[in-house]
Amino acid sequence: MYGFPGATAVSALRVYDWPTADGKRGGSPHLHTASSEGYVVTSGTGTLETLSRDGYTEHPLAPGTVLWFTPGTVHRLVTDGDLELLVVMQNAGLPEAGDAVLTFPPEVLADPAAYARAAALAVPTEIEAGPQTDLALADAARRRRDLALEGYLRLREGGSDALAELHRAAAALVRDRAENWAALWRERALAQAERTGAQLRELAEGRPGLMSDAEVAHANPNPPGRHGMCGHLQTWAF
């Protein structure tokens, strides 16, 4: 059985409603270094703030909205209340392997060790498993969000030069992971595209090809409530 169609990943997201320093409510601003991302809004309303070659833009979100953006687009989800999305990620495996870079202040981005500490959702060892751990994880996610927002607000004031500097810093942070990502891409996204090419050649010769192995798969849900960058995630094991 192959992976999800198109070597994509799907998750359900409920955007954080935690207040922010600029008087809004939402998740952690970040970008993806190699993968495009798409949203399908299922309930609630809000805004997607982006920084790209087009500058700063606000995109209204409401049930039925579908949008997507390419690598390097800084994005921040803001909720008006109960904003929920279906998230479709390109290159399943790459985002989970660290494709995202949070918009921490430049001094954090310039130090890989400092970045790793700030990005980790570490729970103090003295806190035991249970409801307290959940609260500690939420606190850690909120601190991470607040630091990313601090850098994002500075970035937004800096214009295109600041965005270009962020892109350079993000590329430096993920440089050592790119070789492993290339292997994941070959095993998943490229392999699926090559299977499609082989199937088209079979069909051009009048042969059923892959159709002879037709089957159906079901994904198992992972435990709900994981703290993501933008909100609470429901993911599936493919």
PDB file of C-alpha atoms in Angstrom:
ATOM      1  CA  MET A   1       0.000   0.000   0.000  1.00  0.00           C
ATOM      2  CA  TYR A   2       1.290   3.417  -0.956  1.00  0.00           C
ATOM      3  CA  GLY A   3       1.213   6.533   1.221  1.00  0.00           C
ATOM      4  CA  PHE A   4      -1.572   9.096   1.145  1.00  0.00           C
ATOM      5  CA  PRO A   5      -2.208  10.336  -2.444  1.00  0.00           C
ATOM      6  CA  GLY A   6       0.416  12.680  -3.792  1.00  0.00           C
ATOM      7  CA  ALA A   7       2.782  11.976  -0.879  1.00  0.00           C
ATOM      8  CA  THR A   8       0.943  14.561   1.200  1.00  0.00           C
ATOM      9  CA  ALA A   9       0.091  14.642   4.908  1.00  0.00           C
ATOM     10  CA  VAL A  10      -3.271  15.629   6.384  1.00  0.00           C
ATOM     11  CA  SER A  11      -4.045  16.931   9.875  1.00  0.00           C
ATOM     12  CA  ALA A  12      -6.934  18.668  11.624  1.00  0.00           C
ATOM     13  CA  LEU A  13      -6.029  21.908  13.409  1.00  0.00           C
ATOM     14  CA  ARG A  14      -7.859  23.928  16.047  1.00  0.00           C
ATOM     15  CA  VAL A  15      -6.056  27.282  16.226  1.00  0.00           C
ATOM     16  CA  TYR A  16      -4.841  28.443  19.612  1.00  0.00           C
ATOM     17  CA  ASP A  17      -7.081  31.097  21.146  1.00  0.00           C
ATOM     18  CA  TRP A  18      -4.366  32.365  23.510  1.00  0.00           C
ATOM     19  CA  PRO A  19      -4.079  36.189  23.612  1.00  0.00           C
ATOM     20  CA  THR A  20      -0.982  37.707  22.032  1.00  0.00           C
ATOM     21  CA  ALA A  21       1.143  40.784  22.679  1.00  0.00           C
ATOM     22  CA  ASP A  22      -0.473  42.635  19.776  1.00  0.00           C
ATOM     23  CA  GLY A  23      -4.010  42.067  21.058  1.00  0.00           C
ATOM     24  CA  LYS A  24      -4.948  39.125  18.831  1.00  0.00           C
ATOM     25  CA  ARG A  25      -5.307  35.377  19.410  1.00  0.00           C
ATOM     26  CA  GLY A  26      -3.517  32.705  17.457  1.00  0.00           C
ATOM     27  CA  GLY A  27      -0.535  30.510  16.724  1.00  0.00           C
ATOM     28  CA  SER A  28       3.194  30.721  16.119  1.00  0.00           C
ATOM     29  CA  PRO A  29       4.439  32.521  12.984  1.00  0.00           C
ATOM     30  CA  HIS A  30       6.790  30.334  10.939  1.00  0.00           C
ATOM     31  CA  LEU A  31       7.767  29.289   7.436  1.00  0.00           C
ATOM     32  CA  HIS A  32       8.507  26.031   5.638  1.00  0.00           C
ATOM     33  CA  THR A  33      11.822  25.681   3.875  1.00  0.00           C
ATOM     34  CA  ALA A  34      10.913  23.020   1.279  1.00  0.00           C
ATOM     35  CA  SER A  35       7.175  22.284   1.373  1.00  0.00           C
ATOM     36  CA  SER A  36       3.997  24.046   0.306  1.00  0.00           C
ATOM     37  CA  GLU A  37       1.027  24.032   2.685  1.00  0.00           C
ATOM     38  CA  GLY A  38      -2.717  24.232   2.088  1.00  0.00           C
ATOM     39  CA  TYR A  39      -5.698  25.057   4.312  1.00  0.00           C
ATOM     40  CA  VAL A  40      -9.343  24.073   4.055  1.00  0.00           C
ATOM     41  CA  VAL A  41     -11.363  25.991   6.672  1.00  0.00           C
ATOM     42  CA  THR A  42     -14.004  23.777   8.269  1.00  0.00           C
ATOM     43  CA  SER A  43     -15.420  26.058  10.995  1.00  0.00           C
ATOM     44  CA  GLY A  44     -14.965  29.415  12.677  1.00  0.00           C
ATOM     45  CA  THR A  45     -13.431  32.565  11.242  1.00  0.00           C
ATOM     46  CA  GLY A  46     -10.091  34.288  11.388  1.00  0.00           C
ATOM     47  CA  THR A  47      -7.194  35.602   9.338  1.00  0.00           C
ATOM     48  CA  LEU A  48      -4.018  34.239   7.836  1.00  0.00           C
ATOM     49  CA  GLU A  49      -1.258  36.840   7.983  1.00  0.00           C
ATOM     50  CA  THR A  50       1.566  36.286   5.503  1.00  0.00           C
ATOM     51  CA  LEU A  51       4.924  37.776   4.612  1.00  0.00           C
ATOM     52  CA  SER A  52       6.146  36.922   1.125  1.00  0.00           C
ATOM     53  CA  ARG A  53       7.549  38.624  -1.968  1.00  0.00           C
ATOM     54  CA  ASP A  54       4.210  40.494  -2.022  1.00  0.00           C
ATOM     55  CA  GLY A  55       4.913  41.968   1.403  1.00  0.00           C
ATOM     56  CA  TYR A  56       2.540  41.773   4.356  1.00  0.00           C
ATOM     57  CA  THR A  57      -0.949  40.488   3.492  1.00  0.00           C
ATOM     58  CA  GLU A  58      -4.037  39.483   5.459  1.00  0.00           C
ATOM     59  CA  HIS A  59      -6.239  36.689   4.094  1.00  0.00           C
ATOM     60  CA  PRO A  60      -9.749  36.332   5.603  1.00  0.00           C
ATOM     61  CA  LEU A  61     -10.697  32.806   6.648  1.00  0.00           C
ATOM     62  CA  ALA A  62     -14.223  31.396   6.866  1.00  0.00           C
ATOM     63  CA  PRO A  63     -15.838  27.982   6.372  1.00  0.00           C
ATOM     64  CA  GLY A  64     -15.160  26.821   2.822  1.00  0.00           C
ATOM     65  CA  THR A  65     -12.036  28.952   2.309  1.00  0.00           C
ATOM     66  CA  VAL A  66      -9.267  27.079   0.503  1.00  0.00           C
ATOM     67  CA  LEU A  67      -5.800  28.596   0.130  1.00  0.00           C
ATOM     68  CA  TRP A  68      -2.199  27.473  -0.052  1.00  0.00           C
ATOM     69  CA  PHE A  69       1.255  28.988  -0.025  1.00  0.00           C
ATOM     70  CA  THR A  70       4.751  28.066  -1.139  1.00  0.00           C
ATOM     71  CA  PRO A  71       8.026  27.541   0.782  1.00  0.00           C
ATOM     72  CA  GLY A  72       9.449  30.658   2.396  1.00  0.00           C
ATOM     73  CA  THR A  73       6.056  32.248   3.071  1.00  0.00           C
ATOM     74  CA  VAL A  74       5.908  33.394   6.679  1.00  0.00           C
ATOM     75  CA  HIS A  75       2.420  32.643   7.965  1.00  0.00           C
ATOM     76  CA  ARG A  76       0.525  33.317  11.169  1.00  0.00           C
ATOM     77  CA  LEU A  77      -2.979  32.062  11.946  1.00  0.00           C
ATOM     78  CA  VAL A  78      -5.243  34.396  13.929  1.00  0.00           C
ATOM     79  CA  THR A  79      -8.625  33.241  15.216  1.00  0.00           C
ATOM     80  CA  ASP A  80     -11.822  35.190  15.819  1.00  0.00           C
ATOM     81  CA  GLY A  81     -13.099  32.168  17.706  1.00  0.00           C
ATOM     82  CA  ASP A  82     -13.235  28.388  17.133  1.00  0.00           C
ATOM     83  CA  LEU A  83     -11.188  28.482  13.930  1.00  0.00           C
ATOM     84  CA  GLU A  84     -10.613  24.942  12.677  1.00  0.00           C
ATOM     85  CA  LEU A  85      -8.812  23.833   9.528  1.00  0.00           C
ATOM     86  CA  LEU A  86      -7.880  20.791   7.548  1.00  0.00           C
ATOM     87  CA  VAL A  87      -4.170  21.155   6.791  1.00  0.00           C
ATOM     88  CA  VAL A  88      -2.633  19.510   3.732  1.00  0.00           C
ATOM     89  CA  MET A  89       1.178  19.407   3.692  1.00  0.00           C
ATOM     90  CA  GLN A  90       3.350  18.679   0.688  1.00  0.00           C
ATOM     91  CA  ASN A  91       6.203  16.162   0.997  1.00  0.00           C
ATOM     92  CA  ALA A  92       4.920  14.046   3.884  1.00  0.00           C
ATOM     93  CA  GLY A  93       7.891  13.325   6.110  1.00  0.00           C
ATOM     94  CA  LEU A  94       9.784  16.550   5.482  1.00  0.00           C
ATOM     95  CA  PRO A  95       7.623  18.837   7.674  1.00  0.00           C
ATOM     96  CA  GLU A  96       7.739  16.245  10.452  1.00  0.00           C
ATOM     97  CA  ALA A  97      11.537  16.132  10.101  1.00  0.00           C
ATOM     98  CA  GLY A  98      11.978  19.841  10.811  1.00  0.00           C
ATOM     99  CA  ASP A  99      11.046  21.590   7.557  1.00  0.00           C
ATOM    100  CA  ALA A 100       9.447  24.448   9.549  1.00  0.00           C
ATOM    101  CA  VAL A 101      11.440  27.348  10.992  1.00  0.00           C
ATOM    102  CA  LEU A 102       9.893  29.621  13.613  1.00  0.00           C
ATOM    103  CA  THR A 103      10.342  33.387  13.357  1.00  0.00           C
ATOM    104  CA  PHE A 104      12.377  33.792  16.516  1.00  0.00           C
ATOM    105  CA  PRO A 105      14.432  36.997  16.904  1.00  0.00           C
ATOM    106  CA  PRO A 106      17.577  37.126  14.727  1.00  0.00           C
ATOM    107  CA  GLU A 107      19.937  36.470  17.632  1.00  0.00           C
ATOM    108  CA  VAL A 108      18.161  33.147  18.310  1.00  0.00           C
ATOM    109  CA  LEU A 109      18.025  32.162  14.645  1.00  0.00           C
ATOM    110  CA  ALA A 110      21.768  32.774  14.348  1.00  0.00           C
ATOM    111  CA  ASP A 111      22.573  30.244  17.097  1.00  0.00           C
ATOM    112  CA  PRO A 112      21.503  26.643  16.270  1.00  0.00           C
ATOM    113  CA  ALA A 113      21.727  25.546  19.906  1.00  0.00           C
ATOM    114  CA  ALA A 114      19.657  28.494  21.117  1.00  0.00           C
ATOM    115  CA  TYR A 115      17.123  27.871  18.350  1.00  0.00           C
ATOM    116  CA  ALA A 116      16.812  24.192  19.294  1.00  0.00           C
ATOM    117  CA  ARG A 117      16.206  25.093  22.942  1.00  0.00           C
ATOM    118  CA  ALA A 118      13.588  27.696  22.070  1.00  0.00           C
ATOM    119  CA  ALA A 119      11.780  25.428  19.599  1.00  0.00           C
ATOM    120  CA  ALA A 120      11.578  22.384  21.888  1.00  0.00           C
ATOM    121  CA  LEU A 121       8.442  21.765  23.937  1.00  0.00           C
ATOM    122  CA  ALA A 122      10.379  20.657  26.988  1.00  0.00           C
ATOM    123  CA  VAL A 123       8.510  19.832  30.185  1.00  0.00           C
ATOM    124  CA  PRO A 124      10.448  20.241  33.462  1.00  0.00           C
ATOM    125  CA  THR A 125      11.544  16.850  34.772  1.00  0.00           C
ATOM    126  CA  GLU A 126      10.026  17.512  38.169  1.00  0.00           C
ATOM    127  CA  ILE A 127       6.532  17.553  36.659  1.00  0.00           C
ATOM    128  CA  GLU A 128       5.055  14.061  36.585  1.00  0.00           C
ATOM    129  CA  ALA A 129       2.841  12.651  33.839  1.00  0.00           C
ATOM    130  CA  GLY A 130      -0.821  13.576  33.992  1.00  0.00           C
ATOM    131  CA  PRO A 131      -2.916  16.728  33.792  1.00  0.00           C
ATOM    132  CA  GLN A 132      -0.020  18.833  35.093  1.00  0.00           C
ATOM    133  CA  THR A 133       2.113  17.673  32.170  1.00  0.00           C
ATOM    134  CA  ASP A 134      -0.589  18.788  29.737  1.00  0.00           C
ATOM    135  CA  LEU A 135      -0.589  22.217  31.368  1.00  0.00           C
ATOM    136  CA  ALA A 136       3.193  22.357  31.226  1.00  0.00           C
ATOM    137  CA  LEU A 137       3.178  21.477  27.522  1.00  0.00           C
ATOM    138  CA  ALA A 138       0.616  24.205  26.889  1.00  0.00           C
ATOM    139  CA  ASP A 139       2.767  26.704  28.775  1.00  0.00           C
ATOM    140  CA  ALA A 140       5.832  25.652  26.754  1.00  0.00           C
ATOM    141  CA  ALA A 141       3.906  25.983  23.476  1.00  0.00           C
ATOM    142  CA  ARG A 142       2.696  29.406  24.512  1.00  0.00           C
ATOM    143  CA  ARG A 143       6.204  30.590  25.411  1.00  0.00           C
ATOM    144  CA  ARG A 144       7.451  29.321  22.061  1.00  0.00           C
ATOM    145  CA  ARG A 145       4.594  31.129  20.302  1.00  0.00           C
ATOM    146  CA  ASP A 146       5.336  34.369  22.139  1.00  0.00           C
ATOM    147  CA  LEU A 147       9.027  34.296  21.194  1.00  0.00           C
ATOM    148  CA  ALA A 148       8.164  33.598  17.555  1.00  0.00           C
ATOM    149  CA  LEU A 149       5.692  36.481  17.640  1.00  0.00           C
ATOM    150  CA  GLU A 150       8.359  38.805  19.038  1.00  0.00           C
ATOM    151  CA  GLY A 151      10.605  38.040  16.084  1.00  0.00           C
ATOM    152  CA  TYR A 152       7.696  38.183  13.635  1.00  0.00           C
ATOM    153  CA  LEU A 153       6.616  41.673  14.679  1.00  0.00           C
ATOM    154  CA  ARG A 154      10.185  42.895  14.231  1.00  0.00           C
ATOM    155  CA  LEU A 155      10.390  41.098  10.898  1.00  0.00           C
ATOM    156  CA  ARG A 156       7.180  42.695   9.656  1.00  0.00           C
ATOM    157  CA  GLU A 157       8.626  46.139  10.285  1.00  0.00           C
ATOM    158  CA  GLY A 158      11.837  45.282   8.431  1.00  0.00           C
ATOM    159  CA  GLY A 159      10.320  44.763   4.987  1.00  0.00           C
ATOM    160  CA  SER A 160      11.873  42.732   2.176  1.00  0.00           C
ATOM    161  CA  ASP A 161      15.429  42.993   3.516  1.00  0.00           C
ATOM    162  CA  ALA A 162      14.393  41.449   6.831  1.00  0.00           C
ATOM    163  CA  LEU A 163      12.522  38.639   5.043  1.00  0.00           C
ATOM    164  CA  ALA A 164      15.566  37.881   2.879  1.00  0.00           C
ATOM    165  CA  GLU A 165      17.720  37.695   6.009  1.00  0.00           C
ATOM    166  CA  LEU A 166      15.221  35.306   7.604  1.00  0.00           C
ATOM    167  CA  HIS A 167      15.366  33.084   4.521  1.00  0.00           C
ATOM    168  CA  ARG A 168      19.158  32.955   4.762  1.00  0.00           C
ATOM    169  CA  ALA A 169      19.014  32.139   8.468  1.00  0.00           C
ATOM    170  CA  ALA A 170      16.401  29.417   7.885  1.00  0.00           C
ATOM    171  CA  ALA A 171      18.501  27.832   5.130  1.00  0.00           C
ATOM    172  CA  ALA A 172      21.517  27.780   7.429  1.00  0.00           C
ATOM    173  CA  LEU A 173      19.518  26.145  10.230  1.00  0.00           C
ATOM    174  CA  VAL A 174      18.267  23.247   8.082  1.00  0.00           C
ATOM    175  CA  ARG A 175      21.372  22.780   5.929  1.00  0.00           C
ATOM    176  CA  ASP A 176      22.555  19.639   7.716  1.00  0.00           C
ATOM    177  CA  ARG A 177      19.107  18.008   7.360  1.00  0.00           C
ATOM    178  CA  ALA A 178      18.738  18.483   3.606  1.00  0.00           C
ATOM    179  CA  GLU A 179      20.528  15.272   2.634  1.00  0.00           C
ATOM    180  CA  ASN A 180      18.187  13.180   4.791  1.00  0.00           C
ATOM    181  CA  TRP A 181      15.204  15.093   3.425  1.00  0.00           C
ATOM    182  CA  ALA A 182      16.316  14.253  -0.107  1.00  0.00           C
ATOM    183  CA  ALA A 183      16.203  10.560   0.799  1.00  0.00           C
ATOM    184  CA  LEU A 184      12.680  10.947   2.244  1.00  0.00           C
ATOM    185  CA  TRP A 185      11.576  12.810  -0.879  1.00  0.00           C
ATOM    186  CA  ARG A 186      12.913  10.070  -3.156  1.00  0.00           C
ATOM    187  CA  GLU A 187      11.201   7.357  -1.091  1.00  0.00           C
ATOM    188  CA  ARG A 188       7.832   9.132  -0.953  1.00  0.00           C
ATOM    189  CA  ALA A 189       6.979  12.062  -3.235  1.00  0.00           C
ATOM    190  CA  LEU A 190       9.272  11.130  -6.118  1.00  0.00           C
ATOM    191  CA  ALA A 191       8.410   7.435  -5.874  1.00  0.00           C
ATOM    192  CA  GLN A 192       4.690   8.192  -6.174  1.00  0.00           C
ATOM    193  CA  ALA A 193       5.260  10.442  -9.186  1.00  0.00           C
ATOM    194  CA  GLU A 194       7.391   7.762 -10.841  1.00  0.00           C
ATOM    195  CA  ARG A 195       4.701   5.121 -10.223  1.00  0.00           C
ATOM    196  CA  THR A 196       2.207   7.384 -11.961  1.00  0.00           C
ATOM    197  CA  GLY A 197       4.587   7.767 -14.904  1.00  0.00           C
ATOM    198  CA  ALA A 198       4.991   3.993 -15.121  1.00  0.00           C
ATOM    199  CA  GLN A 199       1.219   3.537 -14.994  1.00  0.00           C
ATOM    200  CA  LEU A 200       0.717   5.993 -17.846  1.00  0.00           C
ATOM    201  CA  ARG A 201       3.189   4.010 -19.930  1.00  0.00           C
ATOM    202  CA  GLU A 202       1.253   0.830 -19.139  1.00  0.00           C
ATOM    203  CA  LEU A 203      -2.025   2.447 -20.150  1.00  0.00           C
ATOM    204  CA  ALA A 204      -0.506   3.731 -23.372  1.00  0.00           C
ATOM    205  CA  GLU A 205       0.161   0.079 -24.218  1.00  0.00           C
ATOM    206  CA  GLY A 206      -3.381  -0.940 -23.285  1.00  0.00           C
ATOM    207  CA  ARG A 207      -2.358  -2.785 -20.099  1.00  0.00           C
ATOM    208  CA  PRO A 208      -4.055  -2.370 -16.665  1.00  0.00           C
ATOM    209  CA  GLY A 209      -0.796  -2.004 -14.751  1.00  0.00           C
ATOM    210  CA  LEU A 210      -1.390  -0.820 -11.175  1.00  0.00           C
ATOM    211  CA  MET A 211      -5.132  -1.412 -11.441  1.00  0.00           C
ATOM    212  CA  SER A 212      -4.485  -5.121 -10.921  1.00  0.00           C
ATOM    213  CA  ASP A 213      -3.352  -4.324  -7.354  1.00  0.00           C
ATOM    214  CA  ALA A 214      -6.349  -2.128  -6.434  1.00  0.00           C
ATOM    215  CA  GLU A 215      -6.894  -1.839  -2.657  1.00  0.00           C
ATOM    216  CA  VAL A 216      -8.220   0.448   0.108  1.00  0.00           C
ATOM    217  CA  ALA A 217      -6.379   1.694   3.204  1.00  0.00           C
ATOM    218  CA  HIS A 218      -7.466   3.303   6.470  1.00  0.00           C
ATOM    219  CA  ALA A 219      -5.317   5.602   8.608  1.00  0.00           C
ATOM    220  CA  ASN A 220      -5.256   5.170  12.377  1.00  0.00           C
ATOM    221  CA  PRO A 221      -5.737   8.359  14.432  1.00  0.00           C
ATOM    222  CA  ASN A 222      -2.929   9.373  16.732  1.00  0.00           C
ATOM    223  CA  PRO A 223      -3.858  10.581  20.240  1.00  0.00           C
ATOM    224  CA  PRO A 224      -5.631  13.961  19.896  1.00  0.00           C
ATOM    225  CA  GLY A 225      -4.572  17.265  21.349  1.00  0.00           C
ATOM    226  CA  ARG A 226      -0.931  17.442  20.317  1.00  0.00           C
ATOM    227  CA  HIS A 227       0.482  20.966  20.622  1.00  0.00           C
ATOM    228  CA  GLY A 228       1.550  22.139  17.173  1.00  0.00           C
ATOM    229  CA  MET A 229       2.956  25.478  16.091  1.00  0.00           C
ATOM    230  CA  CYS A 230      -0.428  26.972  15.230  1.00  0.00           C
ATOM    231  CA  GLY A 231      -2.808  25.076  17.467  1.00  0.00           C
ATOM    232  CA  HIS A 232      -4.033  21.710  18.725  1.00  0.00           C
ATOM    233  CA  LEU A 233      -3.473  18.968  16.154  1.00  0.00           C
ATOM    234  CA  GLN A 234      -5.205  15.731  15.266  1.00  0.00           C
ATOM    235  CA  THR A 235      -2.911  13.637  13.102  1.00  0.00           C
ATOM    236  CA  TRP A 236      -3.148  10.150  11.586  1.00  0.00           C
ATOM    237  CA  ALA A 237      -0.611   7.365  11.219  1.00  0.00           C
ATOM    238  CA  PHE A 238      -0.390   6.475   7.538  1.00  0.00           C
TER     239      PHE A 238
END
